[in-house]
Coordinates of C-alpha atoms in Angstrom, one line a residue:
M127 CA 109.6 -46.0 5.9
T128 CA 112.0 -49.0 6.7
R129 CA 110.9 -52.0 8.7
T130 CA 113.4 -50.8 11.5
V131 CA 111.9 -47.4 11.7
L132 CA 108.4 -49.0 11.4
S133 CA 109.0 -51.3 14.2
A134 CA 110.2 -48.4 16.5
A135 CA 107.1 -46.6 15.6
L136 CA 105.1 -49.5 16.6
A137 CA 106.8 -49.9 20.0
A138 CA 106.3 -46.3 20.6
C139 CA 102.5 -46.7 20.2
T140 CA 102.3 -49.6 22.5
L141 CA 101.8 -47.9 25.7
F142 CA 99.3 -45.6 24.3
A143 CA 97.1 -48.6 23.0
A144 CA 97.6 -50.3 26.5
G145 CA 96.5 -47.3 28.2
A146 CA 93.5 -46.9 26.1
H147 CA 92.3 -50.5 26.0
A148 CA 88.8 -50.7 27.1
Q149 CA 85.7 -52.7 26.1
V150 CA 82.8 -52.3 23.7
K151 CA 79.6 -52.0 25.7
N152 CA 76.8 -54.3 24.8
Y153 CA 78.2 -55.7 21.6
Q154 CA 75.5 -57.6 19.7
P155 CA 76.9 -60.8 17.8
V156 CA 76.4 -60.8 14.1
T157 CA 74.0 -63.5 13.1
D158 CA 73.7 -65.5 10.1
Q159 CA 70.7 -63.7 9.0
E160 CA 72.5 -60.4 9.3
V161 CA 75.5 -61.6 7.3
L162 CA 73.1 -62.3 4.4
A163 CA 71.0 -59.1 5.1
P164 CA 72.9 -56.6 7.3
K165 CA 71.2 -53.8 8.9
A166 CA 71.3 -50.5 6.9
E167 CA 73.5 -48.7 9.4
D168 CA 76.1 -51.5 9.5
W169 CA 79.1 -52.4 7.2
L170 CA 80.2 -55.9 8.4
M171 CA 82.5 -57.2 5.6
W172 CA 84.9 -55.6 3.0
R173 CA 82.1 -55.0 0.5
R174 CA 79.3 -54.9 3.0
T175 CA 77.6 -58.1 1.8
V176 CA 78.6 -61.5 0.8
D177 CA 77.6 -60.9 -2.7
N178 CA 80.4 -58.1 -2.8
Q179 CA 78.1 -55.4 -4.3
A180 CA 79.4 -52.7 -2.1
Y181 CA 76.0 -51.0 -2.1
S182 CA 74.6 -49.4 1.0
P183 CA 70.9 -48.5 1.0
L184 CA 71.7 -45.4 3.4
E185 CA 70.3 -42.3 1.5
Q186 CA 70.5 -39.5 4.1
I187 CA 73.5 -38.3 2.0
N188 CA 72.2 -38.0 -1.5
T189 CA 72.6 -36.3 -4.8
G190 CA 70.6 -33.3 -3.6
N191 CA 72.7 -32.4 -0.5
V192 CA 76.1 -34.1 -1.0
T193 CA 77.5 -30.7 -1.6
N194 CA 77.2 -30.0 2.0
L195 CA 79.4 -33.0 3.2
R196 CA 81.9 -31.9 5.7
M197 CA 84.6 -33.9 7.8
A198 CA 83.3 -35.1 11.1
W199 CA 86.5 -36.5 12.4
S200 CA 89.8 -38.0 11.5
W201 CA 92.4 -40.5 12.7
T202 CA 96.1 -41.1 12.2
L203 CA 96.8 -44.7 11.4
P204 CA 99.5 -46.4 13.4
V205 CA 101.2 -48.4 10.7
G206 CA 102.4 -47.7 7.1
G207 CA 102.8 -49.7 3.9
L208 CA 100.4 -49.8 1.2
Q209 CA 97.1 -48.5 2.3
E210 CA 94.1 -50.9 1.3
A211 CA 92.0 -51.0 4.3
A212 CA 88.2 -51.3 4.8
P213 CA 86.8 -49.6 7.9
L214 CA 83.9 -52.0 9.1
V215 CA 81.2 -50.9 11.4
R216 CA 78.7 -52.6 13.9
D217 CA 76.2 -50.7 16.2
G218 CA 78.4 -47.7 16.3
V219 CA 81.8 -49.2 16.6
M220 CA 84.2 -49.0 13.9
F221 CA 86.8 -51.8 13.3
L222 CA 90.0 -51.3 11.3
G223 CA 92.2 -54.1 10.1
L224 CA 95.5 -52.7 9.1
N225 CA 99.0 -53.7 7.9
L226 CA 101.3 -56.0 10.1
G227 CA 98.1 -57.5 11.8
V228 CA 97.0 -54.5 13.7
V229 CA 93.2 -54.3 14.5
Q230 CA 91.6 -51.3 16.1
A231 CA 88.2 -50.7 17.6
L232 CA 87.1 -47.0 17.6
D233 CA 84.0 -45.2 18.6
A234 CA 82.4 -44.6 15.0
K235 CA 80.9 -41.2 16.1
T236 CA 83.9 -39.7 17.5
G237 CA 87.0 -41.7 16.6
E238 CA 88.0 -42.5 20.2
L239 CA 90.2 -45.8 20.6
I240 CA 88.3 -48.4 22.4
W241 CA 90.9 -51.3 22.0
E242 CA 93.8 -52.5 19.9
H243 CA 95.3 -55.7 18.9
R244 CA 98.8 -56.0 17.6
Q245 CA 99.7 -59.6 16.1
K246 CA 103.1 -60.8 17.1
L247 CA 104.9 -61.6 13.7
P248 CA 108.0 -63.5 12.8
T249 CA 110.9 -62.1 10.9
F250 CA 110.4 -62.8 7.3
T251 CA 113.3 -64.1 4.8
G252 CA 113.4 -62.2 1.7
G253 CA 112.2 -58.8 0.3
Y254 CA 109.1 -60.0 -1.4
H255 CA 107.9 -62.1 1.5
D256 CA 108.7 -59.2 4.1
R257 CA 106.6 -56.6 1.9
Q258 CA 103.4 -58.9 2.1
A259 CA 103.2 -57.8 5.8
S260 CA 102.8 -54.1 4.5
R261 CA 100.2 -54.8 1.9
Q262 CA 97.3 -56.3 3.8
R263 CA 93.9 -55.3 2.5
N264 CA 90.4 -55.7 4.1
N265 CA 91.9 -58.3 6.4
I266 CA 89.1 -58.8 8.9
T267 CA 85.5 -59.6 8.9
L268 CA 82.8 -59.5 11.7
Y269 CA 80.8 -62.6 12.5
R270 CA 79.1 -63.8 15.7
D271 CA 80.9 -62.3 18.7
K272 CA 84.3 -62.3 16.9
V273 CA 86.6 -60.2 14.6
Y274 CA 88.2 -62.6 12.3
L275 CA 91.8 -61.7 11.1
T276 CA 94.1 -63.1 8.5
T277 CA 97.8 -62.3 9.2
P278 CA 100.9 -62.0 7.1
D279 CA 102.4 -65.2 8.6
S280 CA 99.5 -67.3 7.4
K281 CA 97.3 -67.5 10.5
L282 CA 93.5 -67.2 11.0
V283 CA 93.0 -65.4 14.4
A284 CA 89.6 -65.0 16.2
L285 CA 89.4 -61.7 18.3
N286 CA 86.8 -61.2 20.9
A287 CA 84.9 -58.2 19.3
A288 CA 84.2 -56.6 22.7
T289 CA 87.7 -56.7 24.1
G290 CA 90.1 -57.4 21.3
E291 CA 91.4 -60.6 23.2
V292 CA 92.5 -63.5 21.1
A293 CA 90.0 -66.1 21.4
W294 CA 92.0 -68.6 19.3
E295 CA 94.5 -68.7 16.3
H296 CA 94.9 -71.5 13.7
Q297 CA 98.2 -71.9 11.6
V298 CA 96.7 -72.4 8.0
L299 CA 99.7 -72.6 6.0
D300 CA 103.5 -72.9 6.5
W301 CA 104.8 -69.2 6.5
E302 CA 108.5 -70.2 6.4
K303 CA 107.8 -71.4 2.7
G304 CA 106.5 -68.1 1.8
Y305 CA 102.7 -68.4 2.3
S306 CA 100.9 -65.5 3.6
F307 CA 97.3 -63.8 3.8
T308 CA 96.9 -60.3 2.4
A309 CA 93.2 -60.4 2.0
G310 CA 90.7 -60.9 4.6
P311 CA 88.3 -63.9 5.3
L312 CA 84.6 -64.6 4.1
A313 CA 82.3 -65.6 7.0
A314 CA 79.1 -67.3 6.5
D315 CA 77.0 -70.5 7.6
G316 CA 79.3 -71.2 10.6
K317 CA 82.3 -71.2 8.3
I318 CA 85.2 -69.1 7.8
F319 CA 86.7 -69.0 4.2
T320 CA 90.2 -67.8 3.3
G321 CA 92.3 -67.3 0.1
T322 CA 96.0 -67.6 0.2
S323 CA 98.7 -65.1 -0.9
G324 CA 102.2 -65.4 -1.7
C325 CA 102.1 -68.3 -4.1
S326 CA 104.6 -66.7 -6.2
I327 CA 107.4 -67.2 -3.7
A328 CA 110.1 -70.0 -4.2
G329 CA 109.2 -72.2 -1.4
T330 CA 105.4 -72.4 -2.4
A331 CA 105.7 -74.5 -5.5
G332 CA 103.0 -77.2 -5.8
G333 CA 99.9 -75.5 -4.4
C334 CA 98.0 -72.3 -3.5
F335 CA 94.8 -72.7 -1.5
I336 CA 91.2 -71.7 -0.6
T337 CA 90.3 -73.1 3.0
A338 CA 87.3 -73.4 5.0
H339 CA 87.4 -73.4 8.8
D340 CA 84.8 -74.0 11.7
A341 CA 84.0 -70.5 13.0
E342 CA 84.0 -71.6 16.6
S343 CA 87.3 -73.4 16.6
G344 CA 89.3 -72.6 13.5
K345 CA 89.6 -76.2 12.7
E346 CA 90.3 -76.9 9.0
L347 CA 87.1 -78.4 7.2
W348 CA 88.5 -78.5 3.7
R349 CA 91.2 -77.2 1.4
L350 CA 91.2 -76.7 -2.3
N351 CA 94.4 -76.5 -4.4
T352 CA 93.9 -73.5 -7.0
I353 CA 96.5 -74.7 -9.3
G354 CA 95.1 -78.2 -9.6
G355 CA 96.6 -81.8 -9.1
P356 CA 97.6 -84.7 -11.3
E357 CA 94.1 -84.8 -12.9
V358 CA 95.0 -81.7 -14.8
D359 CA 98.6 -82.3 -15.6
D360 CA 98.1 -82.0 -19.3
T361 CA 97.0 -78.3 -18.8
W362 CA 100.4 -77.6 -17.4
G363 CA 102.3 -79.1 -20.2
G364 CA 103.3 -82.1 -18.2
L365 CA 105.1 -80.0 -15.5
A366 CA 105.5 -81.9 -12.4
Q367 CA 103.7 -80.4 -9.3
E368 CA 106.7 -79.2 -7.6
N369 CA 107.3 -77.0 -10.7
R370 CA 104.3 -75.1 -10.7
W371 CA 103.6 -71.8 -9.0
G372 CA 101.0 -69.1 -8.9
G373 CA 97.1 -69.3 -8.7
S374 CA 97.1 -67.3 -5.8
P375 CA 93.2 -66.5 -4.7
W376 CA 94.4 -63.3 -3.0
I377 CA 91.2 -61.3 -3.1
T378 CA 88.2 -62.2 -0.9
G379 CA 85.4 -64.2 -2.8
A380 CA 81.6 -64.0 -2.8
Y381 CA 79.1 -66.5 -1.4
D382 CA 75.6 -67.5 -2.6
A383 CA 73.6 -68.8 0.3
E384 CA 70.8 -70.3 -1.7
R385 CA 73.2 -72.4 -3.8
K386 CA 75.8 -72.8 -0.9
T387 CA 78.4 -71.9 -3.3
L388 CA 81.6 -69.8 -3.1
Y389 CA 82.6 -67.7 -6.1
W390 CA 86.3 -67.0 -6.0
G391 CA 88.9 -65.6 -8.3
V392 CA 92.4 -67.1 -9.1
G393 CA 95.5 -65.2 -10.0
M394 CA 98.2 -66.0 -12.8
P395 CA 100.7 -68.9 -13.4
L396 CA 104.3 -68.5 -12.6
P397 CA 107.0 -68.3 -13.7
Y398 CA 106.0 -66.0 -16.6
P399 CA 106.4 -66.2 -19.6
A400 CA 105.6 -69.9 -20.6
I401 CA 109.1 -70.3 -22.3
L402 CA 110.5 -70.0 -18.7
R403 CA 107.6 -71.7 -16.9
G404 CA 107.8 -74.7 -19.1
S405 CA 104.2 -75.2 -19.5
G406 CA 104.1 -75.2 -23.3
D407 CA 100.6 -74.7 -24.9
G408 CA 98.9 -75.7 -21.6
A409 CA 96.3 -73.5 -20.3
A410 CA 97.6 -73.9 -16.7
L411 CA 94.3 -74.5 -14.9
Y412 CA 93.1 -73.1 -12.5
T413 CA 94.9 -70.0 -12.9
N414 CA 93.2 -66.8 -14.3
S415 CA 89.8 -68.5 -13.5
T416 CA 86.5 -67.9 -11.7
L417 CA 85.8 -71.0 -9.4
A418 CA 82.4 -72.0 -8.3
I419 CA 83.1 -74.1 -5.1
D420 CA 80.5 -76.1 -3.1
A421 CA 81.0 -74.4 0.3
E422 CA 80.3 -77.7 2.2
T423 CA 82.9 -79.9 0.5
G424 CA 85.4 -77.6 -1.2
K425 CA 84.8 -79.4 -4.5
V426 CA 84.9 -77.3 -7.9
K427 CA 81.4 -77.1 -9.3
W428 CA 82.6 -75.4 -12.5
H429 CA 85.3 -73.0 -13.6
Y430 CA 85.8 -70.3 -16.4
Q431 CA 89.2 -69.4 -17.3
H432 CA 89.4 -65.7 -18.2
L433 CA 93.0 -65.7 -19.6
P434 CA 94.5 -69.1 -20.5
Q435 CA 98.3 -69.4 -21.0
D436 CA 98.9 -66.0 -19.5
D437 CA 102.4 -64.7 -20.3
W438 CA 102.4 -61.4 -18.7
D439 CA 101.4 -61.4 -15.1
L440 CA 97.9 -60.2 -15.8
D441 CA 96.3 -61.8 -12.7
S442 CA 92.5 -62.4 -12.7
P443 CA 91.7 -62.9 -8.9
F444 CA 89.6 -59.5 -8.4
E445 CA 86.1 -59.1 -6.9
R446 CA 83.3 -61.3 -8.2
V447 CA 80.0 -59.6 -7.7
L448 CA 76.7 -61.3 -7.6
V449 CA 73.8 -59.7 -9.3
D450 CA 70.2 -60.7 -10.5
S451 CA 69.5 -59.1 -13.8
E452 CA 67.7 -59.4 -17.0
I453 CA 70.2 -59.9 -19.9
A454 CA 69.5 -58.4 -23.2
P455 CA 72.7 -56.8 -25.0
A456 CA 72.7 -55.9 -28.6
K457 CA 75.6 -57.6 -30.4
E458 CA 77.2 -54.1 -31.5
D459 CA 77.5 -53.2 -27.6
V460 CA 79.5 -56.2 -26.5
S461 CA 82.6 -58.2 -27.8
Y462 CA 80.8 -61.5 -27.1
L463 CA 77.3 -62.4 -26.6
S464 CA 76.1 -66.2 -25.9
S465 CA 73.6 -67.4 -28.5
K466 CA 71.9 -69.1 -25.7
V467 CA 70.8 -65.7 -24.0
K468 CA 67.0 -65.4 -24.1
S469 CA 66.5 -61.6 -24.4
G470 CA 64.4 -60.3 -21.6
Q471 CA 65.0 -63.3 -19.3
K472 CA 66.3 -62.6 -15.8
Y473 CA 69.5 -64.5 -14.8
D474 CA 71.5 -64.9 -11.6
V475 CA 75.0 -63.7 -12.7
I476 CA 78.6 -62.9 -11.7
V477 CA 79.6 -59.6 -12.9
S478 CA 83.3 -59.0 -12.8
V479 CA 86.4 -57.4 -14.4
P480 CA 88.4 -60.2 -13.1
G481 CA 91.8 -59.2 -14.4
K482 CA 94.2 -56.4 -14.9
Y483 CA 93.4 -56.2 -18.5
G484 CA 89.9 -54.6 -17.8
T485 CA 87.5 -56.8 -19.7
V486 CA 84.0 -57.2 -18.1
F487 CA 82.7 -60.7 -17.9
V488 CA 79.0 -61.8 -17.1
L489 CA 78.9 -65.4 -16.1
D490 CA 75.7 -67.7 -15.3
R491 CA 75.9 -68.5 -11.8
D492 CA 74.7 -72.0 -12.2
S493 CA 76.7 -73.2 -15.2
G494 CA 79.6 -70.9 -15.7
E495 CA 78.6 -70.0 -19.0
L496 CA 79.8 -66.9 -20.4
L497 CA 76.6 -64.7 -21.2
W498 CA 78.5 -61.5 -22.5
A499 CA 81.8 -59.8 -22.3
R500 CA 83.2 -56.3 -23.4
D501 CA 86.3 -54.2 -22.9
T502 CA 86.6 -51.2 -20.9
A503 CA 90.1 -50.0 -21.1
H504 CA 92.2 -50.8 -24.4
Q505 CA 93.9 -54.2 -24.3
N506 CA 95.6 -56.5 -26.8
V507 CA 95.8 -59.7 -24.8
I508 CA 92.3 -61.2 -25.5
K509 CA 91.8 -61.4 -29.4
G510 CA 88.4 -62.9 -29.3
F511 CA 86.1 -65.6 -28.2
T512 CA 85.1 -69.0 -29.5
A513 CA 81.6 -69.6 -30.5
D514 CA 80.7 -71.1 -27.1
G515 CA 82.3 -68.2 -25.1
K516 CA 85.9 -69.4 -24.4
V517 CA 88.7 -66.9 -24.5
Q518 CA 91.1 -66.8 -27.2
T519 CA 94.4 -65.5 -25.9
N520 CA 96.6 -63.4 -28.2
T521 CA 99.4 -65.8 -29.0
E522 CA 101.1 -63.3 -31.2
L523 CA 102.3 -61.5 -28.0
F524 CA 104.0 -64.7 -26.5
Q525 CA 107.5 -64.3 -26.1
K526 CA 109.6 -66.8 -28.1
A527 CA 113.1 -65.9 -26.7
I528 CA 114.8 -64.4 -23.6
D529 CA 115.7 -61.2 -25.2
Q530 CA 112.2 -60.6 -26.9
T531 CA 110.5 -57.5 -25.7
V532 CA 106.7 -57.1 -26.3
T533 CA 104.2 -54.2 -25.6
V534 CA 101.3 -55.4 -23.8
C535 CA 98.3 -53.0 -23.4
G536 CA 96.0 -53.6 -20.5
G537 CA 97.1 -54.1 -17.0
R538 CA 100.8 -54.6 -16.3
D539 CA 101.5 -52.1 -13.5
L540 CA 98.6 -49.8 -14.5
G541 CA 95.3 -51.5 -15.1
K542 CA 92.6 -53.1 -12.9
L543 CA 94.0 -54.1 -9.5
W544 CA 92.8 -54.6 -6.0
M545 CA 90.7 -51.4 -6.1
A546 CA 87.1 -53.0 -6.4
G547 CA 84.1 -52.0 -8.3
A548 CA 80.6 -51.6 -7.0
Y549 CA 77.1 -52.5 -8.2
S550 CA 74.0 -50.3 -7.7
P551 CA 70.5 -51.7 -7.9
L552 CA 69.3 -48.1 -8.5
T553 CA 70.8 -48.2 -12.1
N554 CA 71.6 -51.9 -12.6
A555 CA 75.1 -50.8 -13.4
F556 CA 78.6 -51.9 -12.4
Y557 CA 81.1 -49.1 -11.6
V558 CA 84.8 -49.9 -11.9
P559 CA 88.0 -48.2 -11.4
V560 CA 90.5 -49.0 -14.4
S561 CA 93.8 -47.6 -15.7
E562 CA 94.7 -47.1 -19.3
S563 CA 98.2 -47.9 -20.3
C564 CA 100.7 -50.1 -22.2
K565 CA 104.0 -51.7 -20.9
E566 CA 107.2 -53.1 -22.5
L567 CA 107.9 -56.5 -21.1
T568 CA 111.0 -58.7 -21.5
P569 CA 111.8 -62.4 -20.1
Q570 CA 114.3 -62.4 -17.5
V571 CA 116.0 -65.5 -16.0
I572 CA 116.3 -65.1 -12.3
E573 CA 117.9 -67.0 -9.4
V574 CA 115.1 -68.8 -7.4
R575 CA 115.8 -67.6 -3.7
Q576 CA 114.0 -68.0 -0.5
G577 CA 111.6 -65.4 0.2
E578 CA 111.7 -63.9 -3.3
S579 CA 109.3 -64.1 -6.2
V580 CA 109.9 -66.5 -9.1
G581 CA 108.3 -64.0 -11.5
A582 CA 110.8 -63.7 -14.5
Q583 CA 110.0 -60.7 -16.5
A584 CA 111.6 -57.2 -16.7
S585 CA 109.0 -54.4 -16.7
G586 CA 110.1 -51.7 -19.1
K587 CA 108.8 -48.4 -20.4
A588 CA 105.1 -47.6 -19.8
S589 CA 103.1 -45.5 -22.3
F590 CA 99.7 -44.3 -22.7
A591 CA 97.1 -46.6 -24.5
P592 CA 96.7 -45.9 -28.3
G593 CA 94.8 -42.6 -28.7
E594 CA 94.9 -41.7 -25.0
D595 CA 96.9 -39.0 -22.9
T596 CA 95.5 -40.0 -19.5
V597 CA 95.3 -43.2 -17.4
G598 CA 92.6 -42.7 -14.7
R599 CA 89.3 -44.1 -15.5
V600 CA 85.9 -45.1 -13.8
Y601 CA 83.5 -47.0 -16.2
A602 CA 79.8 -47.4 -15.6
V603 CA 78.5 -50.5 -17.3
D604 CA 74.9 -51.5 -17.8
V605 CA 74.6 -55.1 -16.6
K606 CA 71.4 -55.8 -18.8
S607 CA 72.8 -54.3 -22.1
G608 CA 76.6 -54.2 -21.7
K609 CA 76.5 -50.6 -22.7
L610 CA 78.8 -47.9 -21.1
L611 CA 76.5 -45.5 -19.2
W612 CA 79.4 -43.1 -18.7
V613 CA 83.2 -42.9 -18.4
Q614 CA 85.0 -40.6 -16.0
K615 CA 88.6 -39.8 -17.5
Q616 CA 91.4 -38.0 -15.6
A617 CA 95.3 -37.9 -15.5
A618 CA 95.4 -39.2 -11.8
I619 CA 94.6 -42.9 -11.3
F620 CA 91.6 -43.9 -9.1
S621 CA 93.6 -45.3 -6.4
S622 CA 90.7 -46.5 -4.1
S623 CA 87.6 -48.9 -4.4
V624 CA 84.2 -47.7 -5.4
M625 CA 81.2 -47.6 -3.2
T626 CA 77.5 -46.9 -4.3
T627 CA 74.5 -45.9 -2.0
G628 CA 70.9 -45.4 -1.8
G629 CA 71.2 -41.7 -2.3
G630 CA 72.3 -42.2 -5.9
L631 CA 75.9 -41.6 -5.3
V632 CA 79.2 -43.3 -6.4
F633 CA 82.2 -42.6 -4.0
T634 CA 85.8 -43.1 -5.0
G635 CA 89.3 -41.5 -4.5
D636 CA 92.4 -40.8 -6.6
S637 CA 96.0 -40.6 -6.5
M638 CA 96.0 -36.9 -6.3
R639 CA 94.4 -36.8 -2.9
E640 CA 90.9 -36.2 -4.1
F641 CA 87.9 -38.0 -2.6
A642 CA 84.7 -37.4 -4.6
A643 CA 81.1 -38.3 -5.2
Y644 CA 79.5 -38.9 -8.6
D645 CA 75.9 -39.1 -9.7
Q646 CA 75.3 -42.8 -10.5
K647 CA 73.4 -41.9 -13.5
D648 CA 75.3 -39.5 -15.5
G649 CA 78.9 -39.4 -13.8
N650 CA 78.6 -35.8 -12.9
K651 CA 80.9 -34.8 -10.1
L652 CA 78.8 -33.5 -7.3
W653 CA 81.3 -33.1 -4.4
Q654 CA 85.1 -33.4 -3.8
V655 CA 87.7 -32.8 -1.1
K656 CA 91.4 -32.8 -1.1
L657 CA 92.9 -35.1 1.7
N658 CA 96.4 -35.3 2.8
T659 CA 97.8 -37.8 0.5
T660 CA 96.7 -40.7 -2.0
V661 CA 93.2 -41.9 -1.3
G662 CA 93.4 -45.7 -0.8
G663 CA 91.4 -48.6 0.6
H664 CA 87.6 -49.3 0.3
P665 CA 85.2 -46.3 1.2
T666 CA 82.5 -47.3 3.4
T667 CA 79.2 -45.8 4.9
Y668 CA 77.3 -46.4 8.1
S669 CA 74.7 -44.7 10.4
V670 CA 75.0 -44.0 14.2
D671 CA 72.1 -42.6 15.9
G672 CA 70.2 -41.8 12.8
K673 CA 73.2 -39.9 11.3
Q674 CA 75.1 -41.1 8.1
Y675 CA 78.8 -41.1 7.8
V676 CA 81.3 -41.9 4.9
A677 CA 84.7 -43.1 5.8
V678 CA 87.8 -43.5 3.7
V679 CA 91.5 -44.2 4.3
T680 CA 94.6 -42.5 2.9
G681 CA 98.1 -43.9 2.1
P682 CA 100.4 -45.0 -0.8
N683 CA 99.1 -47.0 -3.7
A684 CA 101.3 -49.3 -5.7
Q685 CA 100.3 -48.0 -9.1
T686 CA 100.9 -44.3 -8.2
P687 CA 104.6 -44.2 -9.1
V688 CA 104.1 -45.7 -12.4
A689 CA 101.3 -43.3 -13.2
Q690 CA 103.6 -40.6 -12.3
T691 CA 106.1 -41.5 -14.9
L692 CA 103.4 -40.6 -17.6
S693 CA 102.0 -37.6 -16.1
P694 CA 104.9 -35.6 -14.4
E695 CA 102.3 -33.2 -12.9
L696 CA 101.2 -35.8 -10.5
K697 CA 104.6 -36.0 -8.7
N698 CA 103.7 -33.6 -6.0
V699 CA 101.8 -36.2 -3.6
V700 CA 103.4 -36.9 -0.2
D701 CA 104.3 -40.7 0.2
G702 CA 102.9 -41.2 3.6
G703 CA 100.4 -39.7 5.9
H704 CA 98.3 -42.9 6.6
S705 CA 94.9 -41.6 7.9
L706 CA 91.3 -42.3 8.2
F707 CA 88.8 -39.5 7.3
V708 CA 85.1 -39.6 8.2
F709 CA 82.5 -37.2 6.7
A710 CA 78.9 -36.4 7.6
L711 CA 76.3 -33.7 6.7
P712 CA 76.3 -30.6 9.2

């Protein structure tokens, strides 16, 4: 849908929204205690809890009865674009954060609209900048008596959760330069934390940022530059600050209340490859890193770089999941095992598939030391690890000339993307959606233009990974041992995030309209339903008046068209139909 048609559609909905405007009755503010340990029936933030586990203890729907799951109600979404929303629920009210800064409050039992907010947006210059407005994901969070919203024009907005009225808004960054927000904030301990998007746009050279704000006023408390400053000049090959791009922390981070520490992922450096970027042999800190950040000061406690010298746009900003687990892999089950790991000892760790290339990393939460790592999908960009756990990037794939084409396996267009994995304490396993493929890439000199990306690489032919004839994967990885518990393989990509529940289930959806539930232990598919179009966003579950519901949104996915080039049988999916579907037992 074009922006003109989309704007007309928005205008047509305005009278309906105004007429339906009402107030949430007896809204109970979300306390700091509930942020850390929410009620089982609620889903307050994109992955439910600040540790990003995406696990709900609800067990009314379980492996024994999930086959009886039926649709309870559905709702047509008022805006289009890529569909990457996370339905949130508090005390029987569902809050939807959608593209173009639209927020809706619905009755979570019936789907009746209570109130709607439509953020007034400017006109963006440049196609890339304009598209950011239609690819917002999980852009709200619930905290105290507010709904906090991040917007495409780089604002942090506080809405009254009961009425949808604007309490305040704060301009975090200069949207006219190209900065934006596509992912939502994290709320904890009286603060709202945000991660910037759009740092690949011409006007955003010199800095990309994670910020902290006072939850009551929006006042900025600190700002961290995620591509470093003069103190790390040597890691950018001597490049001046105004010639550095990238490092977008465009996925929401995690929070450890005991350590008062944020764990946030950072994206790739730009332009790519290095022969156009001019960074030489430099690792380009803090790109493709996990940052451990003091939540009080914004200072980096430690960082771990997952892919230094990224030449291929293999972005490593994805969800960091906080887990407490015994660590005891066998060397034959992992690609790297730290010699310092004491088998049988319990560790506080970060479990992540941080980048598009699908490698699992388990890091010590205190030191940032790599405890173990292993691949899921086939990749050829990490050739190994040093004895002390640092990544060795495959320099043989670095492009030495403008016309040199290389084939990169693991993640360019089809790999890990924003679709997030989930952890289950029932199995001590991490369940993650990944795609298998390879891609031809060629450097490309481009004109630097306002509102456009400075990415400088032509994306060529896609192919299956060696030995494969499908791309869709969900991997179940044991956090203790590093072993693969099971792998779900299919032609269609898994186009939604994953959710786990106390009923022993894993929920996820795919590009061929199927939303399904799997057994956490063995991956057996126990239930499935065909919806109207590609399943997107982040599945969530909640309970109202003692009845458990499962919610998921549908709409286009950025990877679906590429997957269709490899599997022509996938081409019959409608590109549209943005909707919300809610299921329950009879």
